Coordinates of C-alpha atoms and ligand atoms in Angstrom, one line a residue:
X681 CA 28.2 -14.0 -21.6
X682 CA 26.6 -15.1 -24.9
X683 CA 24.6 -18.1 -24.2
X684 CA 22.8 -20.0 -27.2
X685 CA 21.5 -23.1 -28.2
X686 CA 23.7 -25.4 -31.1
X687 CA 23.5 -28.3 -33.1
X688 CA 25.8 -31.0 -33.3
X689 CA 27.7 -33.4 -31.5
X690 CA 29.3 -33.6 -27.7
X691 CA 32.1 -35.5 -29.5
X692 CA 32.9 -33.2 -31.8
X693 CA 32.3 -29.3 -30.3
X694 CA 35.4 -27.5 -29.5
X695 CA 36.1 -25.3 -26.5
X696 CA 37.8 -24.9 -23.3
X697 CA 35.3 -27.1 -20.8
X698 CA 32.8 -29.6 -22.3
X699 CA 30.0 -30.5 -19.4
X700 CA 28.6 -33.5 -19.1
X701 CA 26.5 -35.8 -16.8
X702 CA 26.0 -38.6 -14.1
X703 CA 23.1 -39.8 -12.5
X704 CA 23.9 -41.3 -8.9
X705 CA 24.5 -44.7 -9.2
X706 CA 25.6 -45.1 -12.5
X707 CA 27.7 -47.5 -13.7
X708 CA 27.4 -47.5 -17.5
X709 CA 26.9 -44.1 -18.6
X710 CA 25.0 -43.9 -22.0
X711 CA 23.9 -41.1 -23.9
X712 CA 26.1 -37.8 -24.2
X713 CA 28.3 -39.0 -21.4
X714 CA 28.4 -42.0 -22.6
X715 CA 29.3 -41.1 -26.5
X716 CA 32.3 -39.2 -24.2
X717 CA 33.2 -42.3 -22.5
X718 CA 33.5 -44.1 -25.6
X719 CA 36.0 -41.2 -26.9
X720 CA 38.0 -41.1 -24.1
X721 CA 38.4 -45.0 -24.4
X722 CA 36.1 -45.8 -21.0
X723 CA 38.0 -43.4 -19.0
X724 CA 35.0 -42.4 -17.2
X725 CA 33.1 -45.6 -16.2
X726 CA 36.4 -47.9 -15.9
X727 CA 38.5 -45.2 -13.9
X728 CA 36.4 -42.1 -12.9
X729 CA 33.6 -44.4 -11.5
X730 CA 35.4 -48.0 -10.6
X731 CA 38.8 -46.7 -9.3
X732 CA 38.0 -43.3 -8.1
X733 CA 34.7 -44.1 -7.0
X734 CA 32.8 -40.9 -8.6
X735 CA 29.3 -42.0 -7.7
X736 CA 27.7 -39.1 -9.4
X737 CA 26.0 -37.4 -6.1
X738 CA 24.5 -33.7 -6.6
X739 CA 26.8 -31.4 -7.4
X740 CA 30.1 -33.1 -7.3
X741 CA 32.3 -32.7 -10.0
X742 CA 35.2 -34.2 -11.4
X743 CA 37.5 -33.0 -14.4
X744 CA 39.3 -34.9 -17.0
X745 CA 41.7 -33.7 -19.5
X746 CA 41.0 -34.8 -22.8
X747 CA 44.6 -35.4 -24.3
X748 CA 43.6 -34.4 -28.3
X749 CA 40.7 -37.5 -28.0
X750 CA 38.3 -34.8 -28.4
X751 CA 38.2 -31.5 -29.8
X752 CA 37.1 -30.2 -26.1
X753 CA 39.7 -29.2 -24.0
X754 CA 38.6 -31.0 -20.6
X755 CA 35.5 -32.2 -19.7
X756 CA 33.6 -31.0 -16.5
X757 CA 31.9 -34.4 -15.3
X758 CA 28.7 -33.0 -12.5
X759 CA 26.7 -35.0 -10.4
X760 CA 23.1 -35.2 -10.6
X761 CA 21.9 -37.2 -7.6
X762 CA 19.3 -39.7 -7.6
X763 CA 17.2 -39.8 -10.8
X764 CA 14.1 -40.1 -9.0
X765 CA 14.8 -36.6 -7.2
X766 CA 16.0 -34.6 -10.2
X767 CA 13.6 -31.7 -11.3
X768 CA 13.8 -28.5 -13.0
X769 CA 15.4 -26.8 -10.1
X770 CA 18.2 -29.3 -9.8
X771 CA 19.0 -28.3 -13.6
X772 CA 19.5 -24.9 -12.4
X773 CA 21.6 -26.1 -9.4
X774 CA 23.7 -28.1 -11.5
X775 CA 24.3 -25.8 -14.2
X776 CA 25.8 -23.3 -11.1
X777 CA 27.8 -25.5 -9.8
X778 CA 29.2 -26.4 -13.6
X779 CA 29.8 -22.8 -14.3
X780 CA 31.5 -22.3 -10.9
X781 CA 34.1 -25.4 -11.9
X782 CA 34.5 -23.9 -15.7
X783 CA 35.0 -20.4 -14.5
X784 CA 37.8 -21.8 -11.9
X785 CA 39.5 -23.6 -14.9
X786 CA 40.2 -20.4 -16.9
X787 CA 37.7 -21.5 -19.6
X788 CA 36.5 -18.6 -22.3
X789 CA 34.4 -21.5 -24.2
X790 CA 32.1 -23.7 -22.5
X791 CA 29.2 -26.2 -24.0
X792 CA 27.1 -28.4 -22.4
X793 CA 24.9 -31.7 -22.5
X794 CA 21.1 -30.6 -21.9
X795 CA 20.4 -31.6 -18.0
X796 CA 17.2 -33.3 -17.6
X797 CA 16.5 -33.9 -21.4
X798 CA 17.7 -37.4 -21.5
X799 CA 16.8 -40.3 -18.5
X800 CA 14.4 -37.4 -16.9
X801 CA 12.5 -36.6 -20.0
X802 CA 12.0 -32.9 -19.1
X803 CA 11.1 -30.8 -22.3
X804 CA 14.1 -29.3 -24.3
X805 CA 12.8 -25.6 -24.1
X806 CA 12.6 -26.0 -20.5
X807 CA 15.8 -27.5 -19.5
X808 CA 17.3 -25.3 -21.6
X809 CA 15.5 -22.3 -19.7
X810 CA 17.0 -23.7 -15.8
X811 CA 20.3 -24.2 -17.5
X812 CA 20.2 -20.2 -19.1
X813 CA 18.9 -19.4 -15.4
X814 CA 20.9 -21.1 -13.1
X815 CA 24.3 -20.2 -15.4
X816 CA 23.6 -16.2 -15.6
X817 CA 21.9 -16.5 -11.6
X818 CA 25.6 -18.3 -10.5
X819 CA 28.0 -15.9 -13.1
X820 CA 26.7 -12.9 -11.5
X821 CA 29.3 -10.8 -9.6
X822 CA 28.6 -7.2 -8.5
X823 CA 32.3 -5.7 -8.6
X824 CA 31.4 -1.7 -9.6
X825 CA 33.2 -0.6 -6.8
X826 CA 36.2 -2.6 -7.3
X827 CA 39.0 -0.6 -8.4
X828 CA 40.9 -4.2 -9.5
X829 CA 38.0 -6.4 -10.9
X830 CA 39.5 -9.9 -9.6
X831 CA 38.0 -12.3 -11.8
X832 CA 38.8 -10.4 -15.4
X833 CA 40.3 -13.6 -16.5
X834 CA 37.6 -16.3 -15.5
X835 CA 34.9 -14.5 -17.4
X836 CA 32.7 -17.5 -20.0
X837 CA 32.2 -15.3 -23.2
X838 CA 30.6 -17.9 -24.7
X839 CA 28.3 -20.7 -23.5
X840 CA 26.0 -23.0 -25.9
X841 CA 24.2 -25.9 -25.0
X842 CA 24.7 -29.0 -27.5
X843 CA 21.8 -30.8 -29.4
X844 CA 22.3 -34.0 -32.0
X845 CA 18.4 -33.2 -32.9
X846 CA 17.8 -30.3 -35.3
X847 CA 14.3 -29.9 -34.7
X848 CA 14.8 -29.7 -30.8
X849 CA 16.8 -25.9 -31.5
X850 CA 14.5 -24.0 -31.8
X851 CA 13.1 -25.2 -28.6
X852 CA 16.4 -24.8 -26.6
X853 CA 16.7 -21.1 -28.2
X854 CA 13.5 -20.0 -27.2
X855 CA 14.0 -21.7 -23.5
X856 CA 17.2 -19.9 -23.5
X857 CA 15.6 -16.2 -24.6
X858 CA 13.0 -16.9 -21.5
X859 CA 15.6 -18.1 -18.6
X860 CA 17.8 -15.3 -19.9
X861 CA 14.9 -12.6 -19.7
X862 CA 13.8 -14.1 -16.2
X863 CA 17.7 -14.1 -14.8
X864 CA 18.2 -10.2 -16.2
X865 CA 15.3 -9.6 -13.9
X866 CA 16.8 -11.2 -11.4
X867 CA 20.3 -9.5 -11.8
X868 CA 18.8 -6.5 -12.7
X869 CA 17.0 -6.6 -8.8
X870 CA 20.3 -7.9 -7.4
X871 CA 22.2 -4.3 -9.0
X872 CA 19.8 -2.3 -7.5
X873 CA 20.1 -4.1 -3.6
X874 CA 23.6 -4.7 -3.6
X875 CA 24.3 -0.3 -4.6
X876 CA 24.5 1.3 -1.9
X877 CA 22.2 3.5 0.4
X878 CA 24.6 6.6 -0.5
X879 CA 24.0 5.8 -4.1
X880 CA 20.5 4.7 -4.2
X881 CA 18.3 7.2 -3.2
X882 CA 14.1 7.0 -3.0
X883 CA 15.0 9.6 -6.3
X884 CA 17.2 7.4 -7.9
X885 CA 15.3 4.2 -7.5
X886 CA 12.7 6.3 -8.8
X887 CA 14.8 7.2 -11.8
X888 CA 15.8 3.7 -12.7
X889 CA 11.7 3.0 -12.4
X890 CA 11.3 6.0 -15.3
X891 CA 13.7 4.9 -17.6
X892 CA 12.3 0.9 -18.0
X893 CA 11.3 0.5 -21.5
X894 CA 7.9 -0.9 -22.5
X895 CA 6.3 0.3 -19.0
X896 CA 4.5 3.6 -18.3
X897 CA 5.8 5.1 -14.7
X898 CA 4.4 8.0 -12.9
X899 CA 6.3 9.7 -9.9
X900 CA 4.1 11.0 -6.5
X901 CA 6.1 13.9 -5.5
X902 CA 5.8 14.6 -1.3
X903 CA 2.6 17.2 -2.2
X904 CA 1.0 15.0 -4.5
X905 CA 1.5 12.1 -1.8
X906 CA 0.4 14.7 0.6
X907 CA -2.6 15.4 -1.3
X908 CA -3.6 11.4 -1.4
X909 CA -3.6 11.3 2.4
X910 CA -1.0 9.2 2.5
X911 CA -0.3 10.6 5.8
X912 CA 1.9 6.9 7.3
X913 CA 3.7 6.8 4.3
X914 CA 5.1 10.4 4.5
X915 CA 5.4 10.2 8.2
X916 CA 8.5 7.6 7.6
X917 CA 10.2 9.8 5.4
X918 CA 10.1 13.0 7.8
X919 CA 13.3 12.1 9.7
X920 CA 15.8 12.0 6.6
X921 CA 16.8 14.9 3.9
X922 CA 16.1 12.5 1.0
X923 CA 12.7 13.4 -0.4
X924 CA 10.2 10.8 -1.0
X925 CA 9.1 9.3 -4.0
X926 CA 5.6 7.3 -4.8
X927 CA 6.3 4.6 -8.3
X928 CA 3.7 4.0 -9.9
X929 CA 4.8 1.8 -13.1
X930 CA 2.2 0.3 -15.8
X931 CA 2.8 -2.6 -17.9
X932 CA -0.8 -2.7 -19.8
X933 CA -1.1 -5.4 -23.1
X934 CA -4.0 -5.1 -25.2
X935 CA -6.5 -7.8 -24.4
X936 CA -5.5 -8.0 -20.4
X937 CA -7.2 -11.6 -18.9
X938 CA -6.1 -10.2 -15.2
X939 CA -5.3 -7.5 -13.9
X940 CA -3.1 -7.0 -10.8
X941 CA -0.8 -5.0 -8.4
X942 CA 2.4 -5.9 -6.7
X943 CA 4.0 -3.4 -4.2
X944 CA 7.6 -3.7 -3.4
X945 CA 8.8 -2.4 0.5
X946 CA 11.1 0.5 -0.6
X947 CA 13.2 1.5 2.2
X948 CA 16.4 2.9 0.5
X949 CA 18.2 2.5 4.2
X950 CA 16.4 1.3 7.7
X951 CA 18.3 3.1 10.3
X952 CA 15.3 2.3 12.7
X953 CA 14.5 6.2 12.9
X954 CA 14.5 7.7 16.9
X955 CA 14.3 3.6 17.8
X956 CA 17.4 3.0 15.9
X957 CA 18.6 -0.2 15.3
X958 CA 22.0 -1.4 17.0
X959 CA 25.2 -1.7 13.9
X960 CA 24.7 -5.1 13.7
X961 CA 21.6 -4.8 12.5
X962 CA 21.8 -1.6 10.4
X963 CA 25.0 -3.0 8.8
X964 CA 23.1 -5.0 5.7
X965 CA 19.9 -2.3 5.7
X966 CA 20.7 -1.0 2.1
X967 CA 18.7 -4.3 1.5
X968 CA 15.1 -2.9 2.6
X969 CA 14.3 -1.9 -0.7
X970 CA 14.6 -5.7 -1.5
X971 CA 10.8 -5.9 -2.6
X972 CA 11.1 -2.9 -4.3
X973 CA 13.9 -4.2 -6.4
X974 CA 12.1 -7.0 -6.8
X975 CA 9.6 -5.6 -8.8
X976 CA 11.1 -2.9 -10.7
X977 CA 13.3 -6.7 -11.7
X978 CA 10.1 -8.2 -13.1
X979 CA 8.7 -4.8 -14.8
X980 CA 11.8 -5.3 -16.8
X981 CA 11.2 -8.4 -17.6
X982 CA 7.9 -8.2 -19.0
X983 CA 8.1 -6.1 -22.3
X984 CA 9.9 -9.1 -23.5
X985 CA 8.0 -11.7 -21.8
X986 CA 4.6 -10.3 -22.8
X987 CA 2.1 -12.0 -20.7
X988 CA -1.5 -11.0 -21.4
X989 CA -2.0 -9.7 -17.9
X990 CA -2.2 -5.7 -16.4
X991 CA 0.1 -5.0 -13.8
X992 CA 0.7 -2.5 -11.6
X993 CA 3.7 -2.0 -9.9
X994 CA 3.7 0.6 -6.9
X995 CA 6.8 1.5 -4.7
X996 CA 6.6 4.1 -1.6
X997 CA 10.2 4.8 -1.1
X998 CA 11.9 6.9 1.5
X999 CA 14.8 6.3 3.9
X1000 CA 14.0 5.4 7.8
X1001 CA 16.3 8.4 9.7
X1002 CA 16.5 10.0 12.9
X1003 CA 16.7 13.2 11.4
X1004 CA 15.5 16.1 13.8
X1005 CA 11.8 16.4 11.9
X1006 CA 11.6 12.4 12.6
X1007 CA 8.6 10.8 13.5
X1008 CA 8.7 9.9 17.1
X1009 CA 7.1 7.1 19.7
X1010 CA 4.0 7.7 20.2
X1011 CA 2.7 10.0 17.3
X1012 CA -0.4 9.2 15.7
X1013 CA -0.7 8.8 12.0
X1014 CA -4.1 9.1 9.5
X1015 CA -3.4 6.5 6.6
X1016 CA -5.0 7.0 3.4
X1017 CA -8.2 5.1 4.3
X1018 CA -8.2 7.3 6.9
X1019 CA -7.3 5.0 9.8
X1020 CA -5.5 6.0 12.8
X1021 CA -2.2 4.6 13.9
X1022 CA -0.3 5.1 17.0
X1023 CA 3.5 4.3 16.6
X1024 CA 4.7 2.6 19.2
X1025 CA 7.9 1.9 17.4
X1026 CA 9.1 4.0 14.6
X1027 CA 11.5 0.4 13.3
X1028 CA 8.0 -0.9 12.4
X1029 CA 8.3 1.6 9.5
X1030 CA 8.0 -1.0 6.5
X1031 CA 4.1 -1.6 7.3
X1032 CA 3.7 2.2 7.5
X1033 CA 4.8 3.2 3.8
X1034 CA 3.1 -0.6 2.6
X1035 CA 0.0 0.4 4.1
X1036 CA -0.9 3.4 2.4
X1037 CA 0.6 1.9 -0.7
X1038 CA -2.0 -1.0 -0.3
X1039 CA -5.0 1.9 0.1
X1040 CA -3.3 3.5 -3.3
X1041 CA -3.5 0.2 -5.2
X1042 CA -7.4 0.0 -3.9
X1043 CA -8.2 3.1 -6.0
X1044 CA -7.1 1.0 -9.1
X1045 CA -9.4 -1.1 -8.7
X1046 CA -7.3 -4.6 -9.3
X1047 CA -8.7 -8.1 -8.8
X1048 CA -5.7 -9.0 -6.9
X1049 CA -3.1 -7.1 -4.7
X1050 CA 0.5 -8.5 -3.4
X1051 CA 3.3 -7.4 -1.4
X1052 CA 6.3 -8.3 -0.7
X1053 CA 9.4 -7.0 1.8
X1054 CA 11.9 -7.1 3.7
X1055 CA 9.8 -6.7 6.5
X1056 CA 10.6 -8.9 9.9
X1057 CA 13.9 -10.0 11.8
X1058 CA 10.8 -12.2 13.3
X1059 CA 10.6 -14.1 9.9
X1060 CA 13.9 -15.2 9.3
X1061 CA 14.1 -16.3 12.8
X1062 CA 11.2 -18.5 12.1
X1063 CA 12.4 -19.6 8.5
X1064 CA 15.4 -18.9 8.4
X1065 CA 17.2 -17.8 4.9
X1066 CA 16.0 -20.7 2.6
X1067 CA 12.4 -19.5 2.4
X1068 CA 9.9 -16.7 2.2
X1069 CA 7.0 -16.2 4.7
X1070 CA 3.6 -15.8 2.6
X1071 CA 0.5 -15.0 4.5
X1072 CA -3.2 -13.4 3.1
X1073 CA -6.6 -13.1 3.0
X1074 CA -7.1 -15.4 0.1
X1075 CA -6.0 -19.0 0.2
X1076 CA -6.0 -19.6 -3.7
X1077 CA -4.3 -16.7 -4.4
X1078 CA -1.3 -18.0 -1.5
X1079 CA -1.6 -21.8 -3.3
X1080 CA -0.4 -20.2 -6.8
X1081 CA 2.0 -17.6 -5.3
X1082 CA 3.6 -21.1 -3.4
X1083 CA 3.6 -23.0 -6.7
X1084 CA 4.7 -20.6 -8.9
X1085 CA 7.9 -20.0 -6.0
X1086 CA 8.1 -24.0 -6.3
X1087 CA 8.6 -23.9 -10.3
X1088 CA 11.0 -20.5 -10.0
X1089 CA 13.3 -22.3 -7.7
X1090 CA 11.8 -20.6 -5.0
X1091 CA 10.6 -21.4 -1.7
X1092 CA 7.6 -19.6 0.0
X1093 CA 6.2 -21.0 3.6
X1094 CA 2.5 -19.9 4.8
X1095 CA 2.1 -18.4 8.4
X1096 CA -1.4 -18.5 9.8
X1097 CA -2.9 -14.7 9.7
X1098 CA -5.2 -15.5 13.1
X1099 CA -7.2 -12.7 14.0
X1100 CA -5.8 -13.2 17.7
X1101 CA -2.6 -11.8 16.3
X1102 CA -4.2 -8.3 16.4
X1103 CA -4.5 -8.3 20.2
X1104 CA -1.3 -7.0 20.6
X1105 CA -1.9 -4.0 18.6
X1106 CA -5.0 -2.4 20.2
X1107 CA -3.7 1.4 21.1
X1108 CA -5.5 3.5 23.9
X1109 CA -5.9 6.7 21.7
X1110 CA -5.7 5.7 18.1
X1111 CA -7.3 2.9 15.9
X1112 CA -4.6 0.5 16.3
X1113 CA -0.8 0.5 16.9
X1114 CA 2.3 -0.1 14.3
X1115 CA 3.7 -2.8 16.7
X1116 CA 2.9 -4.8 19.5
X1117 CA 3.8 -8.3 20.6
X1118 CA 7.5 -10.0 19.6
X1119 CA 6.1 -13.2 19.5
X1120 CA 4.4 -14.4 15.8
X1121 CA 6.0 -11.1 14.7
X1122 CA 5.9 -11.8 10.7
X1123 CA 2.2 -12.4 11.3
X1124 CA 1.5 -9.8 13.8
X1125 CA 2.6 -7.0 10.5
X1126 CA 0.9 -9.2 8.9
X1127 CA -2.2 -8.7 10.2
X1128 CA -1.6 -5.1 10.5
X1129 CA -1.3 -5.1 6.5
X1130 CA -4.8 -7.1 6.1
X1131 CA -6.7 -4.0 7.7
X1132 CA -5.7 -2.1 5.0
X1133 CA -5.9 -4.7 1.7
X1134 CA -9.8 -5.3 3.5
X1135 CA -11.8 -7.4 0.8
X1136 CA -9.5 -7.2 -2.2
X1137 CA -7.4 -10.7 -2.7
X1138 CA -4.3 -10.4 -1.0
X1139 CA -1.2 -11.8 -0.2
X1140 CA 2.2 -10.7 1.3
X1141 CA 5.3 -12.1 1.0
X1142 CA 8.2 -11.6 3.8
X1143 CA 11.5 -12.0 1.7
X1144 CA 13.8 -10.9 5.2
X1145 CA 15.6 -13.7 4.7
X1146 CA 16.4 -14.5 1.7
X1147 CA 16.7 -11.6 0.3
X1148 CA 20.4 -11.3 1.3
X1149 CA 22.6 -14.2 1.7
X1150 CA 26.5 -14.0 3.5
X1151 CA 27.2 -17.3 1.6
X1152 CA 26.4 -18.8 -1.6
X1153 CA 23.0 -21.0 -1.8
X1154 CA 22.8 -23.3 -4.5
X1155 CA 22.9 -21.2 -7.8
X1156 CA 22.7 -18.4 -5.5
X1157 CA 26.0 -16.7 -5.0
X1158 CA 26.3 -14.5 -1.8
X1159 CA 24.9 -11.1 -1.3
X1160 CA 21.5 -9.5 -2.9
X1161 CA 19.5 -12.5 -4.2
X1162 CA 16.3 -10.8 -6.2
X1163 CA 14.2 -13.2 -3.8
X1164 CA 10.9 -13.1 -5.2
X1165 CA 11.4 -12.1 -9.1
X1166 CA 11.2 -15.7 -10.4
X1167 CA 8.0 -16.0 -7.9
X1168 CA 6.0 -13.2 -9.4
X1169 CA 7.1 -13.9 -13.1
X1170 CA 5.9 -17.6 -13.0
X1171 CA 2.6 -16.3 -11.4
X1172 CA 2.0 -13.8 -13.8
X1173 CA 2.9 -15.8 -16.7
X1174 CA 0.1 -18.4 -15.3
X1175 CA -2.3 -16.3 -15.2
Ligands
BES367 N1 13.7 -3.9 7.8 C1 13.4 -4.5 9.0 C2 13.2 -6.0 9.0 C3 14.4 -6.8 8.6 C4 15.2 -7.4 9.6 C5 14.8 -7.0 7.3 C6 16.2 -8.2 9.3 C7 15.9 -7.8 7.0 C8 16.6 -8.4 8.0 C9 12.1 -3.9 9.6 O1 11.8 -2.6 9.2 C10 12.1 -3.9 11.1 O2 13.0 -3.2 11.6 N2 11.3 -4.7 11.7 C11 11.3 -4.8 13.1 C12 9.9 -4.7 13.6 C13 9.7 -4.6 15.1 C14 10.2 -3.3 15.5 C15 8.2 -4.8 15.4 C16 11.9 -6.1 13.5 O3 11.8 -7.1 12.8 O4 12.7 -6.1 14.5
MN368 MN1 12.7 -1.2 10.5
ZN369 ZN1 12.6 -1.9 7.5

């Protein structure tokens, strides 16, 4: 889809679906909507609103054919809610749901009024960035594997958003060219989550690492991981043929102000290993590379988006299998800081291969380290799909992560990392154990994590639940989501 930024007039733009606006409530429309209203001889505030009792109400849409009064073909009429509620994030919502209605009415053309530039008085640039984000989030489809793509003929090809003011364009392009970098990221995560296990292998995942351009990426083979001590990391990969790989991708600017690591959980497939997991469970665990995709999605991003900030982006990825050289109950690992685990349960994997990642990102010597993973069932039992967990050692470092998730569109909750939680994983023979109690059990991995970050600034985010989603979420359509991209963008970009 070509998405850009034009000047002119709503009354006068031709295409297939013109979209306009309503706050809740509204009785005389004015601005864009209500130059449209005057075109269509009060069509929309004598009979849409008084007769058919539209009442504008978040994301509810109604379509009028325009009969040759403009050159647009029909008009797309979307809901805003109440004015005093509408933000940035419900311009992203509403610019889903307005895609969804043009893409069901055939339309090839769309344009649209700028959301949240008029009553709400956002800035141009950054309307225009939540409409470019929520439009390519919602018109994503993942149909590789479809022999028959379905929707061939609902495709937008092009999509502009409309602006009387010249001097606001180049605003609105340069909005677009971020929310269309940030959504690519985003997309580019979902791809990778959404391929299969089969498909995506620790090596491929590490081949789609290599080939991003504008980043620097070296590859661990097992003896150079072997050599590291990395000894919890490799134990997780022993039970499948796939070999592992250790990412280590660069983005470095000139004059860095910061400079940071963020390590994704790469499990190409969670069977559970010897404690394997019943089908039910197993069925969606292509997904536990979710962090991983997440941010090999915002290395891409960042060549374009050039914040003056060092990051360092580190993936251990294996597979979890059952294989006959599998790690078993009980065995005792040596992580890379050379502390001793006992497994007591070898589906506690994801803290095994973050772990010794953590350690690795140590030796780099960064002022801040995050994670984040697919990493408890307890989590989205606690929060269910609409939000992450986010826990650390650093409370400043949690406050930005949470309000750059707030200004993404994302939602991140804190759990309390009490030091009580490590109770449960006191072992008999070995330092500490890779599991313990069920209860709190985002915060008891949690805690595990924190022996091995120690006094570096740290923060790990739990994205088990909405990292996959059976059924569309506001802009979010169902399936791999890229939880987390639009998160660490936004913090890196404030940095
Ligand atoms: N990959 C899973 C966590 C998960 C669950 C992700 C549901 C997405 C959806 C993780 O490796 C796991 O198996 N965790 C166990 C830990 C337990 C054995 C302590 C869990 O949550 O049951
Ligand atoms: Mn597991
Ligand atoms: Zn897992």
């Amino acid at each position: 889809m070509k998405i850009q930024g034009i000047q002119g007039s709503l009354t006068e733009v031709k295409c297939d679906v013109l979209i306009i606006n309503l706050f809740k409530g509204v009785t005389a429309p004015a601005g864009g909507t209500g130059a449209i209203n005057k075109a269509l001889d009060n069509l929309i505030s004598s009979y849409v609103i008084e007769k058919e009792q539209f009442e504008g109400e978040l994301n509810k849409t109604y379509v009028l054919p325009t009969y040759g009064k403009l050159p647009a073909d029909k008009v797309v009429l979307v809901g805003l809610g109440e004015s005093k509620k509408f933000d940035l994030n419900k311009v992203r919502e509403v610019s889903a749901t307005a895609l969804r209605k043009a893409q069901e009415l055939n339309a090839k053309t769309v344009c649209t009024i700028l959301h949240g530039a008029g009553v709400a008085g956002f800035k141009p640039g950054a309307c225009a960035q939540s409409i470019a984000e929520g439009t390519l989030i919602a018109s994503y489809k993942f149909d590789k594997y479809k022999s028959k793509k379905e929707d061939k003929n609902n495709k937008v090809e092009e999509f502009s958003i409309v602006e009387l003011e010249n001097d606001k364009i180049e605003q609105i392009n340069k909005g677009i060219e971020k929310g269309k970098t940030i959504a690519d990221g985003v997309n580019f995560a979902r791809d990778l989550v959404n391929e299969p296990a089969g498909e995506l292998t620790p090596s491929k995942l590490a081949q789609t690492a290599h080939s991003l351009k504008g980043i620097t990426c070296k590859i661990l083979e097992k003896n150079d991981i072997q050599k590291l001590g990395m000894g919890a990391f490799l134990s997780v990969a022993k039970g499948s043929n796939e070999p592992p790989k250790f990412i280590h991708m660069t983005y470095k600017p000139k004059n860095p102000k910061a400079k940071i690591a963020i390590i994704g959980k790469g499990l190409t497939f969670d069977s559970g290993g010897l404690d394997l997991k019943p089908r039910g469970s197993m069925v969606t665990m292509k997904d536990d590379m979710g962090g991983s995709a997440t941010v090999v999605g915002v290395m891409s991003a960042l060549p374009t988006l050039k914040p003056e900030v060092e990051v360092h982006a580190i993936v251990a990825a294996c597979e979890n299998m059952p294989g006959c050289s599998a790690y078993k109950p009980g065995d005792v690992l040596t992580a890379m800081n050379n502390k001793t685990i006992e497994v007591d349960n070898t589906d506690a994997e994801g803290r095994l291969t973050l772990a010794d990642a953590i350690c690795y990102a140590n030796t780099l010597k960064v002022d801040k380290i995050i994670d984040i993973a697919t990493l408890t069932g307890a989590c989205v039992v606690a929060l269910g799909r609409f939000a992450s967990g986010i826990m650390g050692n650093n409370q400043d470092l949690i406050d930005d992560l949470i309000n750059a998730g707030d200004d993404g569109g994302e939602r991140l909750w804190q759990l309390p990392l009490y030091e009580d939680y490590f109770n449960s994983l006191k072992s008999d023979i070995a330092d500490f154990k890779n599991a313990g109690s069920r209860e709190g059990g985002a915060q008891v991995a949690g805690i595990f994590l924190s022996k091995f970050a120690q006094d570096t600034p740290w923060a790990h985010i739990d994205i088990a639940g909405p990292a996959w989603l059976d059924k569309n979420v506001k802009e979010m359509p169902k399936g791999a989501t890229g939880a987390g991209v639009r998160t660490l963008i936004n913090y890196i970009l404030s940095l």
